[in-house]
mmCIF file of C-alpha atoms in Angstrom:
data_model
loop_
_atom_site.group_PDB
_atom_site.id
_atom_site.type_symbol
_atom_site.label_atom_id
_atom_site.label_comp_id
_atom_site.label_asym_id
_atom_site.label_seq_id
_atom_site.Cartn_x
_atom_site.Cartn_y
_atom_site.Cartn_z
ATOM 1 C CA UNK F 18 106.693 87.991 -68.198
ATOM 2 C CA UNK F 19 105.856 90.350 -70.732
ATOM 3 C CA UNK F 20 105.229 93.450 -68.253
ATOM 4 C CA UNK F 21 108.596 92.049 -66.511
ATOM 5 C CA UNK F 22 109.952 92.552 -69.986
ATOM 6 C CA UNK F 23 108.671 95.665 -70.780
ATOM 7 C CA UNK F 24 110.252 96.856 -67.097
ATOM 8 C CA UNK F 25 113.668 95.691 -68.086
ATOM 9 C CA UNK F 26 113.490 97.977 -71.859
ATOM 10 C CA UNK F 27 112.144 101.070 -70.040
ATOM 11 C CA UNK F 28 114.769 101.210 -67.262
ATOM 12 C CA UNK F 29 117.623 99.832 -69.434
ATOM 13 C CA UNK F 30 116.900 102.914 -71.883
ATOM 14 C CA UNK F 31 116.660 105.404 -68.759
ATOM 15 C CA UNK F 32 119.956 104.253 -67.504
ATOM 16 C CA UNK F 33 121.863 105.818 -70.679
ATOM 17 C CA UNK F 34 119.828 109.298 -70.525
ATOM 18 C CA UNK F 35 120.435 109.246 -66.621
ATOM 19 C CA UNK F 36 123.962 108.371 -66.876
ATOM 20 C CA UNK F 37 125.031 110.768 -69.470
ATOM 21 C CA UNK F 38 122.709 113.740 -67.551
ATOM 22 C CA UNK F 39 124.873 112.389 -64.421
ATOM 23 C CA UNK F 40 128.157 113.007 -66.077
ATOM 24 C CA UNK F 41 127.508 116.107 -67.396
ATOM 25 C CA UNK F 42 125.820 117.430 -63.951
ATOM 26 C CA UNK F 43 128.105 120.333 -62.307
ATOM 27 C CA UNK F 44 128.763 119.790 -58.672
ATOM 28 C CA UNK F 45 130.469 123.240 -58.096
ATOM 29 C CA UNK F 46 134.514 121.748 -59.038
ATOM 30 C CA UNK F 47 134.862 119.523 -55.948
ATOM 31 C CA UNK F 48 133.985 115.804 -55.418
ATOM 32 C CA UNK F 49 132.462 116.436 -51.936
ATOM 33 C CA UNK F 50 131.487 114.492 -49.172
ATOM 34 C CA UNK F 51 128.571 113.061 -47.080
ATOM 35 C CA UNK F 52 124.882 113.719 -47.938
ATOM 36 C CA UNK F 53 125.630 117.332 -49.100
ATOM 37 C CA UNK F 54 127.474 115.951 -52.443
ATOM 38 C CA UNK F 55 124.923 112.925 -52.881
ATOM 39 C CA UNK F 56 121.923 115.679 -52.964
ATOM 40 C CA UNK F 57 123.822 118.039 -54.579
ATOM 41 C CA UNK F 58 124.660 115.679 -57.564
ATOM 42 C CA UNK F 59 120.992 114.979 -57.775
ATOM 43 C CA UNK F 60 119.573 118.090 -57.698
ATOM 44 C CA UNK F 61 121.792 119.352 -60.350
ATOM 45 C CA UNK F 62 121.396 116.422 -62.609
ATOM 46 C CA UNK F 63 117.583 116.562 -62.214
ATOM 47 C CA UNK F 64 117.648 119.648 -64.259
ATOM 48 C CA UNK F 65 118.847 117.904 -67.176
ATOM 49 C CA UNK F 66 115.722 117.047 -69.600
ATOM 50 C CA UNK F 67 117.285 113.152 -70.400
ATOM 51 C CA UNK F 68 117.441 113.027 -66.105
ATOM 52 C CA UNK F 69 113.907 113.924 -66.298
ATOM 53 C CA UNK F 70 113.152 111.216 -69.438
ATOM 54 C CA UNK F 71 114.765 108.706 -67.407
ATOM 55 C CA UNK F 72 112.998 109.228 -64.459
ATOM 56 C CA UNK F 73 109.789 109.296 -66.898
ATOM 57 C CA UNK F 74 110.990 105.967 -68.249
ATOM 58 C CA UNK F 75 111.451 104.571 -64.869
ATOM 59 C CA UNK F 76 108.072 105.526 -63.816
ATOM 60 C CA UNK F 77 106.436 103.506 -66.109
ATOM 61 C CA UNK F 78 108.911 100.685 -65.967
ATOM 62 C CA UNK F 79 108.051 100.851 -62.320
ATOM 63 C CA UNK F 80 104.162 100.099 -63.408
ATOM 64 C CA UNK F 81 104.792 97.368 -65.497
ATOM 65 C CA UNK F 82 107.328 96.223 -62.589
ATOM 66 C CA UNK F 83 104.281 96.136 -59.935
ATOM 67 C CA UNK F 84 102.337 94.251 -63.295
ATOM 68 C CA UNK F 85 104.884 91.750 -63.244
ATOM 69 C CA UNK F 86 105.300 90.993 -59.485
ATOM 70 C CA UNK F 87 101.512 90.547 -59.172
ATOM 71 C CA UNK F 88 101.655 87.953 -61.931
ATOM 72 C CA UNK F 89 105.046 86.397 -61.967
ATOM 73 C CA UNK F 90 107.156 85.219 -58.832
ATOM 74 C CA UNK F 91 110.090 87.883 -57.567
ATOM 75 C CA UNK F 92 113.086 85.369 -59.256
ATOM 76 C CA UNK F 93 111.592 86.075 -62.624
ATOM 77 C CA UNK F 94 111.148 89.597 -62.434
ATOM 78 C CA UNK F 95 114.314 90.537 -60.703
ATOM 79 C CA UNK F 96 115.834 88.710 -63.290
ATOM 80 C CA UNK F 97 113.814 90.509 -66.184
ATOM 81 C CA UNK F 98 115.062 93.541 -64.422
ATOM 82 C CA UNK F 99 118.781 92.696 -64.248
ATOM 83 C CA UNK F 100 118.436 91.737 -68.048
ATOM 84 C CA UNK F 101 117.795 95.810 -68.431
ATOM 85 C CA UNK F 102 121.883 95.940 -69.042
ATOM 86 C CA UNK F 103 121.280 94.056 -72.532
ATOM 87 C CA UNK F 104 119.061 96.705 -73.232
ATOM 88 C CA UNK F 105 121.234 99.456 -72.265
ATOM 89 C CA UNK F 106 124.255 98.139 -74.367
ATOM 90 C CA UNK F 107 121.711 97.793 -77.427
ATOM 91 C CA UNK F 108 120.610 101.367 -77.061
ATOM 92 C CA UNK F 109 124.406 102.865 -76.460
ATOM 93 C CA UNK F 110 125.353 101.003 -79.784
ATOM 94 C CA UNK F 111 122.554 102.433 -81.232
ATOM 95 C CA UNK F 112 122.559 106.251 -79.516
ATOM 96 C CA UNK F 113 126.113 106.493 -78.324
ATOM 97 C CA UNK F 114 127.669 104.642 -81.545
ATOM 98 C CA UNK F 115 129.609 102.440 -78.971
ATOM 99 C CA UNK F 116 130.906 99.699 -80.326
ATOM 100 C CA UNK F 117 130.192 95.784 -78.600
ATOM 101 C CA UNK F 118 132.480 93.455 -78.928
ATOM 102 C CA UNK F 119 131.874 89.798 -80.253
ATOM 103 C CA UNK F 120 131.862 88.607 -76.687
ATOM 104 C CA UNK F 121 129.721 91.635 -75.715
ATOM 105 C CA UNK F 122 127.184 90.719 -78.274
ATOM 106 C CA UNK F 123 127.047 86.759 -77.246
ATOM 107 C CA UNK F 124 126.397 88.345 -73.228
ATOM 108 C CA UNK F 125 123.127 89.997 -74.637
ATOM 109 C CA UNK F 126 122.682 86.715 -76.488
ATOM 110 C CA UNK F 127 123.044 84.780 -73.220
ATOM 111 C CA UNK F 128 120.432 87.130 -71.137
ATOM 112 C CA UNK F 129 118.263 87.104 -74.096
ATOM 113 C CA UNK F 130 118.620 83.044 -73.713
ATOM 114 C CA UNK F 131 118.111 83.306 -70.030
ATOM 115 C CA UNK F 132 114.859 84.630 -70.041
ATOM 116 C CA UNK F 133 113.597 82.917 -72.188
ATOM 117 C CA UNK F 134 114.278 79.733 -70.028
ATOM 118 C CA UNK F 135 112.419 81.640 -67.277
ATOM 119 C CA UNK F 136 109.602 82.213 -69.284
ATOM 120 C CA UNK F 137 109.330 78.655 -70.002
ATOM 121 C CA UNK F 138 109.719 77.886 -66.514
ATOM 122 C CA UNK F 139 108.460 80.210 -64.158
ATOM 123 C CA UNK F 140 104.635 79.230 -62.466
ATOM 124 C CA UNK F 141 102.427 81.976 -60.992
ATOM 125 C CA UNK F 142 103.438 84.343 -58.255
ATOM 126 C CA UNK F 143 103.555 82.735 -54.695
ATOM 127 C CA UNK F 144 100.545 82.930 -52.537
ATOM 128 C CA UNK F 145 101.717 83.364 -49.391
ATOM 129 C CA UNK F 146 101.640 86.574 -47.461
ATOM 130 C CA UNK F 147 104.807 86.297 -45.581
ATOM 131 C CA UNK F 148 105.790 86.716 -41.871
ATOM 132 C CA UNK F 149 104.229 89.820 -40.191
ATOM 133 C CA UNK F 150 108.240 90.626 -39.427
ATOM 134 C CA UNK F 151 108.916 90.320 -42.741
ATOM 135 C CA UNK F 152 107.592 94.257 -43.780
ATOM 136 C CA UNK F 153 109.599 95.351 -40.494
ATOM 137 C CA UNK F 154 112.540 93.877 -41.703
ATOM 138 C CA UNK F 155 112.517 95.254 -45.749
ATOM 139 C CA UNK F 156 111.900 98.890 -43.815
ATOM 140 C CA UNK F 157 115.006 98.454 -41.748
ATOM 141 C CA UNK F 158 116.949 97.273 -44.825
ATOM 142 C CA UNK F 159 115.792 100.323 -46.585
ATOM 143 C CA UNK F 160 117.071 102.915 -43.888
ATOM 144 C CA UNK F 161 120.030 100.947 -43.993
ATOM 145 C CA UNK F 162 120.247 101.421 -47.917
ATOM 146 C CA UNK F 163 118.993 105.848 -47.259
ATOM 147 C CA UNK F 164 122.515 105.904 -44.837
ATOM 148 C CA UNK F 165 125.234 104.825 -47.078
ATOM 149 C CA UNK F 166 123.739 106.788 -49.982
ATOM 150 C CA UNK F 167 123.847 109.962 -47.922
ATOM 151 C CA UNK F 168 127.052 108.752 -46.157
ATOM 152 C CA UNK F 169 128.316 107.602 -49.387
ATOM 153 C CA UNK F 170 131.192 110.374 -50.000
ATOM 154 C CA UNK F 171 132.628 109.612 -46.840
ATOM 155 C CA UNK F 172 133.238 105.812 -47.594
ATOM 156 C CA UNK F 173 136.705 104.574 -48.155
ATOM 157 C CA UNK F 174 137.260 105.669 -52.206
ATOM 158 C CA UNK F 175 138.367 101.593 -52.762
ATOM 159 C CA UNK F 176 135.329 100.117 -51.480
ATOM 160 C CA UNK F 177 132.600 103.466 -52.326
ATOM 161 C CA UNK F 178 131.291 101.629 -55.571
ATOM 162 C CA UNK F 179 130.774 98.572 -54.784
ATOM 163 C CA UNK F 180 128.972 99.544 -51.271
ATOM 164 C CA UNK F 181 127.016 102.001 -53.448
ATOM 165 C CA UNK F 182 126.153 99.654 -56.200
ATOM 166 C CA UNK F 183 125.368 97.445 -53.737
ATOM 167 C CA UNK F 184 123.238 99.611 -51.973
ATOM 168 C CA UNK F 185 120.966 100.868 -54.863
ATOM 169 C CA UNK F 186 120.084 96.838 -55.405
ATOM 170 C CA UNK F 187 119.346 96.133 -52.162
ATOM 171 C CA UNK F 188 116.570 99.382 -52.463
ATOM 172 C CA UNK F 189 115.648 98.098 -55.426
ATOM 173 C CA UNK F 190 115.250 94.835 -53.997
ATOM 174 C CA UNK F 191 112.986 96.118 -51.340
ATOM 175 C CA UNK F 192 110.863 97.264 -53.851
ATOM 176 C CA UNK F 193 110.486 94.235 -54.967
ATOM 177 C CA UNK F 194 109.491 92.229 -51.692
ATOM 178 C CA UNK F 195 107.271 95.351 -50.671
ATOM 179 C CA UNK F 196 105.025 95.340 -53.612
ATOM 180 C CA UNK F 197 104.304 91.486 -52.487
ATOM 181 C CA UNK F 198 104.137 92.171 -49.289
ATOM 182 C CA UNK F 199 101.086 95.208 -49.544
ATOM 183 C CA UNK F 200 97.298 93.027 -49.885
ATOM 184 C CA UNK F 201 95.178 95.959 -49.532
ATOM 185 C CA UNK F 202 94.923 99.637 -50.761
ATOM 186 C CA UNK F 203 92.834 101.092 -48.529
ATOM 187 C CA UNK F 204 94.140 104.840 -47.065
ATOM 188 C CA UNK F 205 93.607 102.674 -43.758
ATOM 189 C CA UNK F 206 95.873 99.925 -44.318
ATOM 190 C CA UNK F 207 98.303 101.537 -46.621
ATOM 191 C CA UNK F 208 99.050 103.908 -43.709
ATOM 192 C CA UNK F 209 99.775 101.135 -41.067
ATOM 193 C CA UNK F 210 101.591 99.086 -43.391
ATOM 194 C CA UNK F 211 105.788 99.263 -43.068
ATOM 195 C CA UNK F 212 106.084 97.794 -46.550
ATOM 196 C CA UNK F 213 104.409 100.849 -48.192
ATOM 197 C CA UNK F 214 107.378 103.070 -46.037
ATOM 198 C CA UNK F 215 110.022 100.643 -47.223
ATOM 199 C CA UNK F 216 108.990 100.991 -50.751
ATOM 200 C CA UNK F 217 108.904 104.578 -50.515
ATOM 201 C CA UNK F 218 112.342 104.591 -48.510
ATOM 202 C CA UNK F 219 113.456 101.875 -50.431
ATOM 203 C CA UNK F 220 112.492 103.282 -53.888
ATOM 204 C CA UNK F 221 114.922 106.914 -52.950
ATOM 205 C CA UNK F 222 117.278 105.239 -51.611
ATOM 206 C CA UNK F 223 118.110 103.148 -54.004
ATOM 207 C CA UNK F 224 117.927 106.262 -56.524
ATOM 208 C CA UNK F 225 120.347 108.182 -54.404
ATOM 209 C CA UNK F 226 122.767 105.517 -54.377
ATOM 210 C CA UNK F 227 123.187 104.611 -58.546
ATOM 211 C CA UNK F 228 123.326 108.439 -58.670
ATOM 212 C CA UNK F 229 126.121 108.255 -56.701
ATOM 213 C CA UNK F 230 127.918 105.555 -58.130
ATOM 214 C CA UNK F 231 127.381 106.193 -61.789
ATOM 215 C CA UNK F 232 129.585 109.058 -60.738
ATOM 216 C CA UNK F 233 132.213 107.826 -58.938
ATOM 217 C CA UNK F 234 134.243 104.925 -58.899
ATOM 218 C CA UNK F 235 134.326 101.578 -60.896
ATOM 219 C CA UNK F 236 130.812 101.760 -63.489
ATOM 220 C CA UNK F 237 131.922 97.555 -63.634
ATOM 221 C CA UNK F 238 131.443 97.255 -60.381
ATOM 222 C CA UNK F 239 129.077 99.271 -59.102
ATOM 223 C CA UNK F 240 126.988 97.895 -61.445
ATOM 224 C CA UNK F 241 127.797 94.339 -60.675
ATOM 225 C CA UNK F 242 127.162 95.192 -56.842
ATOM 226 C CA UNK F 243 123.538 96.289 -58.213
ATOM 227 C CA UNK F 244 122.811 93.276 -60.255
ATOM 228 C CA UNK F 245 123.396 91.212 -57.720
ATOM 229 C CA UNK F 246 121.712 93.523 -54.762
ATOM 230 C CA UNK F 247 118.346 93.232 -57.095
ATOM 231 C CA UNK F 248 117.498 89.535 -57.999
ATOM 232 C CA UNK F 249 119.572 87.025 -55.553
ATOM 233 C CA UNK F 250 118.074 87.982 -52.088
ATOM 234 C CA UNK F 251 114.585 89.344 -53.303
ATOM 235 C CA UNK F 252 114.640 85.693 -55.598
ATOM 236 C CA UNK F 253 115.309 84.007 -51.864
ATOM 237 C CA UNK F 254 112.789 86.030 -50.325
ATOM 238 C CA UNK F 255 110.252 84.858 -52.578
ATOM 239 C CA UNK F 256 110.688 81.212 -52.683
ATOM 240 C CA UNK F 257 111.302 81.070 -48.562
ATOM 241 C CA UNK F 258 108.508 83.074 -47.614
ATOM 242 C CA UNK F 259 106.086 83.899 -50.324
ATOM 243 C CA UNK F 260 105.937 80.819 -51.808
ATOM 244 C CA UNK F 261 106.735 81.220 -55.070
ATOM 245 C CA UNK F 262 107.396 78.105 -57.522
ATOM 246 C CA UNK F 263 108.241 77.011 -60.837
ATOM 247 C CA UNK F 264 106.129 74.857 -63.197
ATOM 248 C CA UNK F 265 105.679 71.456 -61.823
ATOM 249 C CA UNK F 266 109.054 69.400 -62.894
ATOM 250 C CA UNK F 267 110.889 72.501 -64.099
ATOM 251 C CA UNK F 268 112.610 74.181 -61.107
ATOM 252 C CA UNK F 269 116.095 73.205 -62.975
ATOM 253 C CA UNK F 270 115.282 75.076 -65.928
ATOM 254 C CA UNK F 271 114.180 78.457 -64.011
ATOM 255 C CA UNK F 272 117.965 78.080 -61.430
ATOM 256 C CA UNK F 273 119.184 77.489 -65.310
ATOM 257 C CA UNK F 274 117.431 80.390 -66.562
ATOM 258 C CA UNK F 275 117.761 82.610 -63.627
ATOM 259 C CA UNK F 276 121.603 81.673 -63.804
ATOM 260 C CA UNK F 277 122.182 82.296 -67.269
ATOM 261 C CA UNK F 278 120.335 85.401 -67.252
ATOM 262 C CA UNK F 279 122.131 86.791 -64.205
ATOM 263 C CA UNK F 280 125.637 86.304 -65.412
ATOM 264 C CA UNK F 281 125.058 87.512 -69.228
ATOM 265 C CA UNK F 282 123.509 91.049 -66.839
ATOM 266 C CA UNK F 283 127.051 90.657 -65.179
ATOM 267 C CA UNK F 284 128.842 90.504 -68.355
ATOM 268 C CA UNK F 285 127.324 93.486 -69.381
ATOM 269 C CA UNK F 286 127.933 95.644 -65.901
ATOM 270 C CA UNK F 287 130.111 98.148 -67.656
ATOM 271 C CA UNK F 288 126.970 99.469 -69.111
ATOM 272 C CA UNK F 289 125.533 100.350 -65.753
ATOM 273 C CA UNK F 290 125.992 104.008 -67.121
ATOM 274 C CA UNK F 291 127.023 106.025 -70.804
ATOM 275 C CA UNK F 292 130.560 105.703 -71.272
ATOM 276 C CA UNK F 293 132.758 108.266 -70.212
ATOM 277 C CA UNK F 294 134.783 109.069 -73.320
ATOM 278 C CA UNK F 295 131.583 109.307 -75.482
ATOM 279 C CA UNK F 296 131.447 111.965 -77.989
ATOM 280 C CA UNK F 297 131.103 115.505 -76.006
ATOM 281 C CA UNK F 298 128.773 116.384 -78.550
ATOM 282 C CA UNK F 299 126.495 113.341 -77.776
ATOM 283 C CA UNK F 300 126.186 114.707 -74.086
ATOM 284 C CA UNK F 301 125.809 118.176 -74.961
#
């Protein structure tokens, strides 16, 4: 849990320095449309040194991610991950001077409260190796996830966000299942395995699409769309096929936990990105 942890502090942080790089990027005085605008938007944002912390942050929350899935089952991690928006609303109070409300506060209170019933709860990482369909299927999901993020200024403007938001999860999620799914690191295998091209795919994709919806549309939900894209089906994926369990008598506590933790993330979804009426001179 502690790697899982550690995850959720390094991408919460990144998500401010990406978010505020994201609003500030240029994309030549037009919204755009189609894959042009979504690779545009990165390209230019990418320039931006806190872009380029935040993907540094990332990386190594994506270490300690793999840490944690090889130790803890995918429920507890994707929920350690989703708990990344407490983090992100501690650091904008602290960076951004934005100011949490009570009930704010008592949402970080409730992850924080969350977790730690998953810590409590949570056994070791299943030990199952999963259907051999099962790495077909997260690489499919991934393309899936690569289309709407290049297709994603062409999506109806009421329902872009939440498809987006959506999206980036479900990559994330793939990431997730696909660092179960690889057993052996061998050039040999790693070649012939799909769940090494999903979590590739997967991994961009996902990237593409919270580019792409930290800039447009609802922050709330987009961000809700992500939270829930990123623990509930990779949690189901887990328990179904790779086998992974709770502590012997404690599977309440981790749904509990896992619950708890979840909707204190969702509480929090407005801090998917920096806000937009910070101080210029904070983005500057």
């Amino acid at each position: 849990m502690v790697c899982a942890l550690g995850a959720s502090v390094c991408f919460g942080t990144a998500t401010v320095l990406q978010a505020m790089a994201t609003r500030t990027a240029d994309t030549g005085g037009g919204d755009g449309e189609g894959s042009a605008f979504a690779v545009t938007l990165f390209l230019r944002a990418v320039r931006q040194w806190r872009y380029l912390a935040g993907l540094a942050l990332d990386g190594l929350g994506f270490l300690l991610q793999i840490a944690a899935l090889r130790s803890v089952p995918i429920y507890a991690v994707g929920a350690a991950l989703a708990s990344s928006l407490a983090v992100t609303a501690v650091v904008s109070a602290r960076l951004l001077r934005v100011r949490l409300s009570g009930a704010e506060w008592g949402a970080v209170a409730v992850v924080c409260a969350g977790m730690a019933l998953l810590g409590v709860a949570s056994g070791t990482e299943g030990d199952r190796g999963g259907p051999a369909w099962l790495g077909y299927a997260m690489l499919g999901t991934a393309l899936a996830v690569l289309g709407a993020a290049l297709l994603g200024g062409r999506l109806p403007e009421r329902g872009r966000a939440l498809v987006l938001g959506l999206g980036a999860g479900f990559g994330f999620g793939v990431v997730e299942v696909s660092v179960r799914l690889i057993d052996s690191l061998a050039p040999s295998d790693l070649v012939a395995d799909p769940a090494v091209y999903a979590l590739l795919v997967g991994g961009g994709a996902a990237f593409l699409s919270l580019t792409s919806a930290l800039q447009r549309g609802s922050v709330t939900t987009a961000t809700a769309g992500m939270v829930i894209g990123e623990t509930v089906w990779p949690a189901l994926v887990g328990v179904v096929w790779l086998g992974d369990r709770t502590r012997e008598g404690m599977a309440w506590v981790a749904v509990l936990g896992f619950t708890v933790a979840v909707a204190g993330a969702l509480a929090l979804a407005r801090f998917g990105e920096a806000p937009v009426n910070a101080d210029r001179k904070q983005l500057s």
